[in-house]
Coordinates of N, CA and C in Angstrom, one line a residue:
M423 N 0.5 20.9 4.4 CA -0.2 19.6 4.0 C -0.3 18.7 5.2
H424 N -1.4 18.0 5.3 CA -1.6 17.0 6.3 C -1.4 15.6 5.7
Y425 N -0.7 14.7 6.5 CA -0.4 13.4 6.0 C -0.8 12.4 7.1
Y426 N -1.1 11.1 6.6 CA -1.6 10.1 7.5 C -0.7 8.8 7.2
L427 N -0.4 8.1 8.3 CA 0.3 6.9 8.2 C -0.7 5.8 8.2
V428 N -0.6 4.8 7.3 CA -1.6 3.7 7.2 C -1.0 2.6 8.0
R429 N -1.8 2.1 9.0 CA -1.4 1.0 9.9 C -2.5 -0.1 9.9
P430 N -2.1 -1.3 10.1 CA -3.1 -2.4 10.2 C -4.0 -2.3 11.4
L431 N -5.2 -2.7 11.3 CA -6.1 -2.7 12.5 C -5.8 -4.0 13.3
E432 N -6.0 -4.0 14.6 CA -5.9 -5.2 15.4 C -7.1 -6.1 15.0
G433 N -6.8 -7.4 15.0 CA -7.8 -8.4 14.8 C -8.2 -8.7 13.4
I434 N -7.6 -8.0 12.4 CA -7.9 -8.3 11.0 C -7.2 -9.6 10.6
R435 N -8.0 -10.5 10.0 CA -7.5 -11.8 9.5 C -6.8 -11.5 8.1
V436 N -5.5 -11.6 8.1 CA -4.7 -11.4 6.9 C -4.8 -12.6 6.0
P437 N -4.7 -12.4 4.7 CA -4.8 -13.5 3.8 C -3.5 -14.5 3.9
E438 N -3.8 -15.8 3.9 CA -2.7 -16.8 3.8 C -2.8 -17.3 2.3
I439 N -1.7 -17.1 1.6 CA -1.7 -17.4 0.2 C -1.0 -18.7 -0.1
L440 N -1.6 -19.6 -0.8 CA -1.0 -20.8 -1.2 C 0.3 -20.6 -2.0
N441 N 1.4 -21.2 -1.6 CA 2.7 -21.1 -2.3 C 3.1 -19.6 -2.3
Y442 N 3.0 -19.0 -1.2 CA 3.3 -17.5 -1.0 C 4.6 -17.1 -1.7
N443 N 5.7 -17.8 -1.4 CA 7.0 -17.4 -1.9 C 7.1 -17.5 -3.4
E444 N 6.3 -18.3 -4.0 CA 6.4 -18.5 -5.5 C 5.5 -17.5 -6.2
V445 N 4.4 -17.1 -5.5 CA 3.3 -16.3 -6.2 C 3.5 -14.8 -5.9
V446 N 3.8 -14.4 -4.7 CA 3.8 -13.0 -4.3 C 5.2 -12.4 -4.7
P447 N 5.2 -11.4 -5.5 CA 6.5 -10.8 -5.9 C 7.1 -9.9 -4.9
Y448 N 7.3 -10.4 -3.7 CA 7.8 -9.5 -2.6 C 9.1 -8.9 -2.8
K449 N 10.1 -9.7 -3.3 CA 11.5 -9.2 -3.4 C 11.5 -8.1 -4.5
A450 N 10.8 -8.3 -5.6 CA 10.8 -7.3 -6.7 C 10.2 -6.0 -6.2
F451 N 9.1 -6.2 -5.3 CA 8.5 -5.0 -4.8 C 9.5 -4.3 -3.8
Q452 N 10.2 -5.0 -3.0 CA 11.1 -4.4 -2.1 C 12.2 -3.6 -2.8
Q453 N 12.6 -4.2 -4.0 CA 13.6 -3.5 -4.8 C 13.1 -2.5 -5.7
N454 N 11.8 -2.2 -5.7 CA 11.1 -1.2 -6.5 C 11.3 -1.5 -8.0
R455 N 11.1 -2.7 -8.4 CA 11.3 -3.1 -9.8 C 10.0 -3.6 -10.4
P456 N 9.1 -2.7 -10.8 CA 7.8 -3.2 -11.4 C 7.9 -4.0 -12.6
G457 N 9.0 -3.9 -13.4 CA 9.2 -4.7 -14.6 C 9.4 -6.1 -14.3
K458 N 9.8 -6.5 -13.0 CA 10.0 -7.9 -12.7 C 8.8 -8.5 -12.1
I459 N 7.7 -7.8 -12.1 CA 6.4 -8.3 -11.5 C 5.4 -8.5 -12.7
A460 N 4.8 -9.6 -12.8 CA 3.8 -9.8 -13.8 C 2.6 -8.8 -13.7
K461 N 2.1 -8.4 -14.8 CA 1.0 -7.4 -14.8 C -0.2 -8.0 -14.0
R462 N -0.4 -9.3 -14.0 CA -1.6 -9.9 -13.3 C -1.1 -11.2 -12.7
T463 N -1.4 -11.3 -11.4 CA -1.0 -12.5 -10.7 C -2.2 -13.1 -10.0
V464 N -2.4 -14.4 -10.0 CA -3.5 -15.0 -9.3 C -3.0 -15.6 -8.1
C465 N -3.7 -15.3 -7.0 CA -3.3 -15.8 -5.6 C -4.5 -16.7 -5.1
I466 N -4.2 -17.9 -4.6 CA -5.2 -18.7 -4.0 C -5.1 -18.6 -2.5
L467 N -6.3 -18.2 -1.9 CA -6.3 -18.0 -0.5 C -6.6 -19.4 0.2
Q468 N -5.8 -19.6 1.3 CA -6.0 -20.8 2.1 C -6.9 -20.6 3.3
N469 N -7.3 -19.4 3.6 CA -8.1 -19.1 4.8 C -9.2 -18.1 4.5
R470 N -10.1 -17.9 5.4 CA -11.1 -16.9 5.3 C -10.5 -15.6 5.9
A471 N -10.1 -14.7 5.0 CA -9.4 -13.5 5.3 C -10.4 -12.3 5.3
D472 N -10.1 -11.3 6.0 CA -10.9 -10.0 5.9 C -10.4 -9.2 4.7
L473 N -11.0 -9.4 3.6 CA -10.5 -8.7 2.4 C -11.2 -7.3 2.3
E474 N -10.6 -6.4 3.0 CA -11.1 -5.0 3.0 C -10.6 -4.2 1.8
E475 N -10.9 -3.0 1.7 CA -10.6 -2.2 0.5 C -9.1 -1.9 0.4
V476 N -8.4 -1.9 1.5 CA -6.9 -1.7 1.5 C -6.3 -2.8 2.4
L477 N -5.3 -3.5 1.9 CA -4.6 -4.5 2.7 C -3.1 -4.0 2.8
L478 N -2.5 -4.3 3.9 CA -1.1 -4.0 4.1 C -0.3 -5.3 4.1
F479 N -0.9 -6.4 4.1 CA -0.2 -7.7 4.0 C -0.8 -8.5 2.9
P480 N -0.1 -9.2 2.0 CA 1.3 -9.4 2.0 C 2.1 -8.2 1.4
L481 N 1.4 -7.3 0.7 CA 2.0 -6.1 0.2 C 0.9 -5.0 0.4
P482 N 1.3 -3.7 0.2 CA 0.2 -2.7 0.2 C -0.7 -2.8 -1.0
L483 N -1.9 -3.2 -0.8 CA -2.8 -3.5 -1.9 C -4.0 -2.7 -1.8
F484 N -4.5 -2.2 -2.9 CA -5.7 -1.3 -2.9 C -6.8 -2.0 -3.8
G485 N -8.0 -2.0 -3.3 CA -9.1 -2.6 -4.1 C -9.6 -1.7 -5.2
E486 N -10.6 -2.1 -5.9 CA -11.1 -1.4 -7.1 C -11.6 0.0 -6.7
N487 N -12.3 0.2 -5.6 CA -12.8 1.5 -5.3 C -11.7 2.4 -4.8
A488 N -10.7 1.8 -4.1 CA -9.6 2.6 -3.7 C -8.7 3.0 -4.9
R489 N -8.7 2.2 -5.9 CA -7.9 2.5 -7.1 C -8.5 3.7 -7.8
K490 N -9.9 3.8 -7.7 CA -10.5 5.0 -8.4 C -10.1 6.3 -7.7
S491 N -10.0 6.3 -6.4 CA -9.5 7.4 -5.6 C -8.0 7.7 -6.0
L492 N -7.2 6.7 -6.1 CA -5.8 6.9 -6.4 C -5.7 7.5 -7.8
N493 N -6.5 7.1 -8.7 CA -6.5 7.6 -10.1 C -6.8 9.1 -10.2
L494 N -7.6 9.5 -9.3 CA -8.0 11.0 -9.3 C -6.9 11.9 -8.9
F495 N -6.0 11.4 -8.0 CA -5.0 12.2 -7.4 C -3.6 11.9 -7.9
W496 N -3.3 10.8 -8.5 CA -2.0 10.3 -8.8 C -1.9 10.2 -10.3
W497 N -1.1 11.1 -10.9 CA -1.1 11.1 -12.4 C -0.1 10.2 -13.0
D498 N 1.0 9.8 -12.3 CA 2.0 8.9 -12.9 C 1.8 7.5 -12.3
R499 N 0.8 6.8 -12.7 CA 0.4 5.6 -12.1 C 1.1 4.4 -12.7
K500 N 1.5 3.5 -11.8 CA 2.0 2.2 -12.2 C 1.4 1.2 -11.2
Y501 N 0.7 0.2 -11.7 CA 0.0 -0.8 -10.9 C 0.4 -2.2 -11.4
R502 N 0.3 -3.2 -10.5 CA 0.2 -4.6 -10.8 C -1.0 -5.1 -10.2
E503 N -1.7 -6.1 -10.9 CA -2.9 -6.6 -10.4 C -2.7 -8.0 -9.7
L504 N -3.4 -8.1 -8.6 CA -3.4 -9.4 -7.9 C -4.8 -9.8 -7.7
I505 N -5.1 -11.0 -8.1 CA -6.5 -11.5 -8.1 C -6.5 -12.6 -7.0
F506 N -7.3 -12.4 -5.9 CA -7.4 -13.3 -4.8 C -8.6 -14.2 -5.1
L507 N -8.4 -15.5 -5.2 CA -9.4 -16.5 -5.3 C -9.6 -17.4 -4.1
D508 N -10.8 -17.8 -3.8 CA -11.0 -18.6 -2.6 C -10.8 -20.0 -2.9
R509 N -9.9 -20.7 -2.1 CA -9.5 -22.1 -2.4 C -10.7 -23.0 -2.2
A510 N -11.7 -22.7 -1.4 CA -12.8 -23.6 -1.1 C -13.7 -23.8 -2.3
G511 N -13.5 -23.0 -3.4 CA -14.3 -23.2 -4.6 C -15.6 -22.5 -4.6
S512 N -15.7 -21.5 -3.7 CA -17.0 -20.8 -3.6 C -17.2 -19.8 -4.7
G513 N -16.1 -19.6 -5.5 CA -16.3 -18.8 -6.7 C -16.0 -17.3 -6.4
S514 N -15.8 -17.0 -5.1 CA -15.5 -15.6 -4.8 C -14.1 -15.2 -5.2
R515 N -14.0 -13.9 -5.6 CA -12.7 -13.4 -6.0 C -12.7 -11.9 -5.7
K516 N -11.6 -11.4 -5.4 CA -11.4 -10.0 -5.1 C -10.1 -9.5 -5.9
I517 N -10.2 -8.4 -6.5 CA -9.1 -7.9 -7.3 C -8.4 -6.7 -6.5
Y518 N -7.1 -6.8 -6.4 CA -6.4 -5.8 -5.7 C -5.3 -5.2 -6.7
F519 N -4.9 -4.0 -6.4 CA -3.8 -3.4 -7.2 C -2.7 -3.0 -6.3
L520 N -1.5 -3.3 -6.8 CA -0.3 -3.0 -6.1 C 0.3 -1.7 -6.8
P521 N 0.2 -0.6 -6.1 CA 0.7 0.7 -6.7 C 2.2 0.8 -6.4
F522 N 2.9 1.5 -7.3 CA 4.3 1.8 -7.1 C 4.5 3.3 -6.9
F523 N 4.2 3.7 -5.6 CA 4.4 5.0 -5.2 C 5.9 5.4 -5.1
P524 N 6.2 6.7 -5.2 CA 7.6 7.1 -5.0 C 8.1 6.6 -3.6
R525 N 9.3 6.4 -3.4 CA 9.9 6.0 -2.2 C 10.8 7.0 -1.6
I526 N 10.7 7.2 -0.3 CA 11.6 8.1 0.4 C 12.1 7.4 1.7
E527 N 13.4 7.5 1.9 CA 14.0 6.9 3.1 C 13.6 7.7 4.3
G528 N 13.3 7.0 5.4 CA 12.9 7.7 6.6 C 12.7 6.8 7.7
K529 N 12.2 7.3 8.8 CA 12.0 6.6 10.0 C 10.7 7.0 10.7
V530 N 9.9 6.0 11.1 CA 8.6 6.3 11.7 C 8.8 6.2 13.2
Q531 N 8.5 7.3 13.9 CA 8.6 7.4 15.4 C 7.3 7.0 16.0
K532 N 7.3 6.6 17.2 CA 6.0 6.2 17.9 C 5.1 7.3 18.2
E533 N 5.7 8.5 18.4 CA 4.8 9.7 18.8 C 4.3 10.4 17.5
A534 N 3.9 9.7 16.5 CA 3.3 10.3 15.3 C 4.2 11.3 14.6
L535 N 5.5 10.9 14.6 CA 6.4 11.8 13.8 C 7.1 10.9 12.8
V536 N 7.2 11.4 11.6 CA 7.9 10.7 10.5 C 9.1 11.5 10.1
I537 N 10.3 11.0 10.2 CA 11.5 11.7 9.8 C 11.9 11.2 8.4
L538 N 12.0 12.2 7.5 CA 12.3 11.8 6.1 C 13.6 12.4 5.7
K539 N 14.3 11.8 4.7 CA 15.6 12.3 4.2 C 15.4 13.4 3.2
K540 N 14.2 13.4 2.6 CA 13.9 14.5 1.6 C 12.4 14.8 1.7
P541 N 11.9 15.9 1.3 CA 10.5 16.3 1.4 C 9.7 15.5 0.4
I542 N 8.4 15.3 0.7 CA 7.4 14.7 -0.2 C 7.0 15.8 -1.2
P543 N 7.2 15.6 -2.6 CA 6.8 16.5 -3.5 C 5.3 16.9 -3.4
E544 N 4.9 18.1 -3.6 CA 3.5 18.5 -3.4 C 2.5 17.9 -4.3
D545 N 2.9 17.4 -5.5 CA 2.0 16.8 -6.4 C 1.9 15.3 -6.2
I546 N 2.5 14.8 -5.2 CA 2.5 13.3 -5.0 C 1.5 13.1 -3.8
P547 N 0.4 12.3 -4.0 CA -0.6 12.1 -2.9 C -0.2 10.9 -2.0
A548 N 0.8 10.1 -2.3 CA 1.1 9.0 -1.5 C 2.6 8.6 -1.8
V549 N 3.2 8.1 -0.7 CA 4.6 7.7 -0.8 C 4.8 6.5 0.1
Y550 N 5.8 5.7 -0.3 CA 6.3 4.6 0.6 C 7.5 5.2 1.4
V551 N 7.5 5.1 2.7 CA 8.7 5.4 3.5 C 9.4 4.1 3.8
E552 N 10.6 4.1 3.3 CA 11.5 2.9 3.5 C 12.3 3.1 4.8
E553 N 12.1 2.1 5.7 CA 12.8 2.1 7.0 C 13.4 0.8 7.1
G554 N 14.6 0.6 6.5 CA 15.3 -0.7 6.4 C 14.5 -1.6 5.5
E555 N 14.1 -2.7 6.0 CA 13.3 -3.7 5.3 C 11.8 -3.4 5.3
R556 N 11.4 -2.6 6.2 CA 10.0 -2.2 6.4 C 9.6 -1.1 5.4
I557 N 8.4 -1.2 4.9 CA 7.8 -0.1 4.1 C 6.5 0.4 4.7
H558 N 6.4 1.7 4.9 CA 5.2 2.3 5.4 C 4.5 3.1 4.3
V559 N 3.2 3.2 4.4 CA 2.4 3.9 3.4 C 2.0 5.2 4.1
I560 N 2.3 6.4 3.4 CA 1.9 7.7 3.9 C 1.0 8.3 2.8
L561 N -0.2 8.8 3.2 CA -1.2 9.3 2.3 C -1.5 10.8 2.7
R562 N -1.7 11.6 1.6 CA -2.0 13.0 1.8 C -3.5 13.1 2.2
L563 N -3.9 14.1 2.9 CA -5.3 14.3 3.4 C -6.3 14.2 2.3
D564 N -6.2 14.9 1.2 CA -7.2 14.8 0.2 C -7.4 13.4 -0.4
L565 N -6.4 12.7 -0.5 CA -6.5 11.3 -0.9 C -7.2 10.4 0.1
V566 N -6.9 10.7 1.4 CA -7.5 9.9 2.5 C -9.1 10.2 2.5
E567 N -9.4 11.5 2.3 CA -10.9 11.8 2.2 C -11.6 11.1 1.1
S568 N -10.9 11.1 -0.1 CA -11.5 10.4 -1.2 C -11.6 8.9 -0.9
L569 N -10.6 8.3 -0.3 CA -10.7 6.9 0.0 C -11.8 6.6 1.0
L570 N -12.0 7.4 2.0 CA -13.0 7.2 2.9 C -14.4 7.3 2.3
R571 N -14.6 8.2 1.3 CA -15.8 8.3 0.6 C -16.1 7.1 -0.3
N572 N -15.0 6.4 -0.7 CA -15.1 5.2 -1.5 C -15.1 3.9 -0.7
G573 N -15.3 4.0 0.6 CA -15.5 2.8 1.4 C -14.2 2.3 2.1
L574 N -13.2 3.1 2.3 CA -12.0 2.6 3.0 C -12.4 2.1 4.4
C575 N -11.9 0.9 4.7 CA -12.0 0.3 6.1 C -11.0 -0.7 6.2
G576 N -10.8 -1.2 7.4 CA -9.8 -2.3 7.6 C -8.4 -1.8 7.9
V577 N -8.2 -0.5 8.0 CA -6.9 0.1 8.3 C -7.1 1.2 9.3
N578 N -6.0 1.5 10.0 CA -6.0 2.6 11.0 C -5.2 3.8 10.3
L579 N -5.8 5.0 10.3 CA -5.1 6.1 9.7 C -4.6 7.0 10.9
Q580 N -3.3 7.1 11.0 CA -2.7 7.9 12.1 C -2.2 9.2 11.5
P581 N -2.7 10.4 12.0 CA -2.1 11.6 11.5 C -0.7 11.7 12.0
V582 N 0.2 12.2 11.1 CA 1.6 12.3 11.4 C 2.2 13.7 11.1
S583 N 3.2 14.1 11.8 CA 4.0 15.3 11.4 C 5.2 14.8 10.7
L584 N 5.6 15.6 9.7 CA 6.8 15.2 8.9 C 7.9 16.1 9.3
E585 N 9.1 15.6 9.4 CA 10.3 16.3 9.7 C 11.4 15.9 8.7
I586 N 12.1 16.9 8.1 CA 13.1 16.6 7.1 C 14.5 16.7 7.8
R587 N 15.2 15.6 7.7 CA 16.6 15.5 8.2 C 17.5 14.9 7.1
R588 N 18.3 15.7 6.5 CA 19.1 15.2 5.4 C 20.4 14.5 5.8
D589 N 20.6 14.3 7.0 CA 21.9 13.7 7.5 C 22.1 12.2 7.1

């Protein structure tokens, strides 16, 4: 299997959310507790952000088209919905989905190597690699191809090699 690490692109304007600490369920996401996150959250943007199909900040978020790709490959789906509204009152809105992929402890090396504590199950198209407080998104090649056909942009996809070390 071929896997890709999702990284942010340089120069992308990330969303600045009004009352970020009160609105964004970051701690519950870090603890992998979807039950502690509202099914739908409204976020007011304070800036002109580049709202692409996949965002890595404030959380790994997937737009409507990306969600369609996820639904094709991922059978045990759990999402929370975040609605981004423009504070300027222009009426623009964008809906994102926060997926709860399985998590694996590991470490991302700079030379395109990801060291995992256990292997990624073959039927799982995406995982979060937990490296301390940081969470990385790893996607399987077939899901990446589907995302690209559905308009994926705004992120860098780095091919990675996986190595299992159970120590």
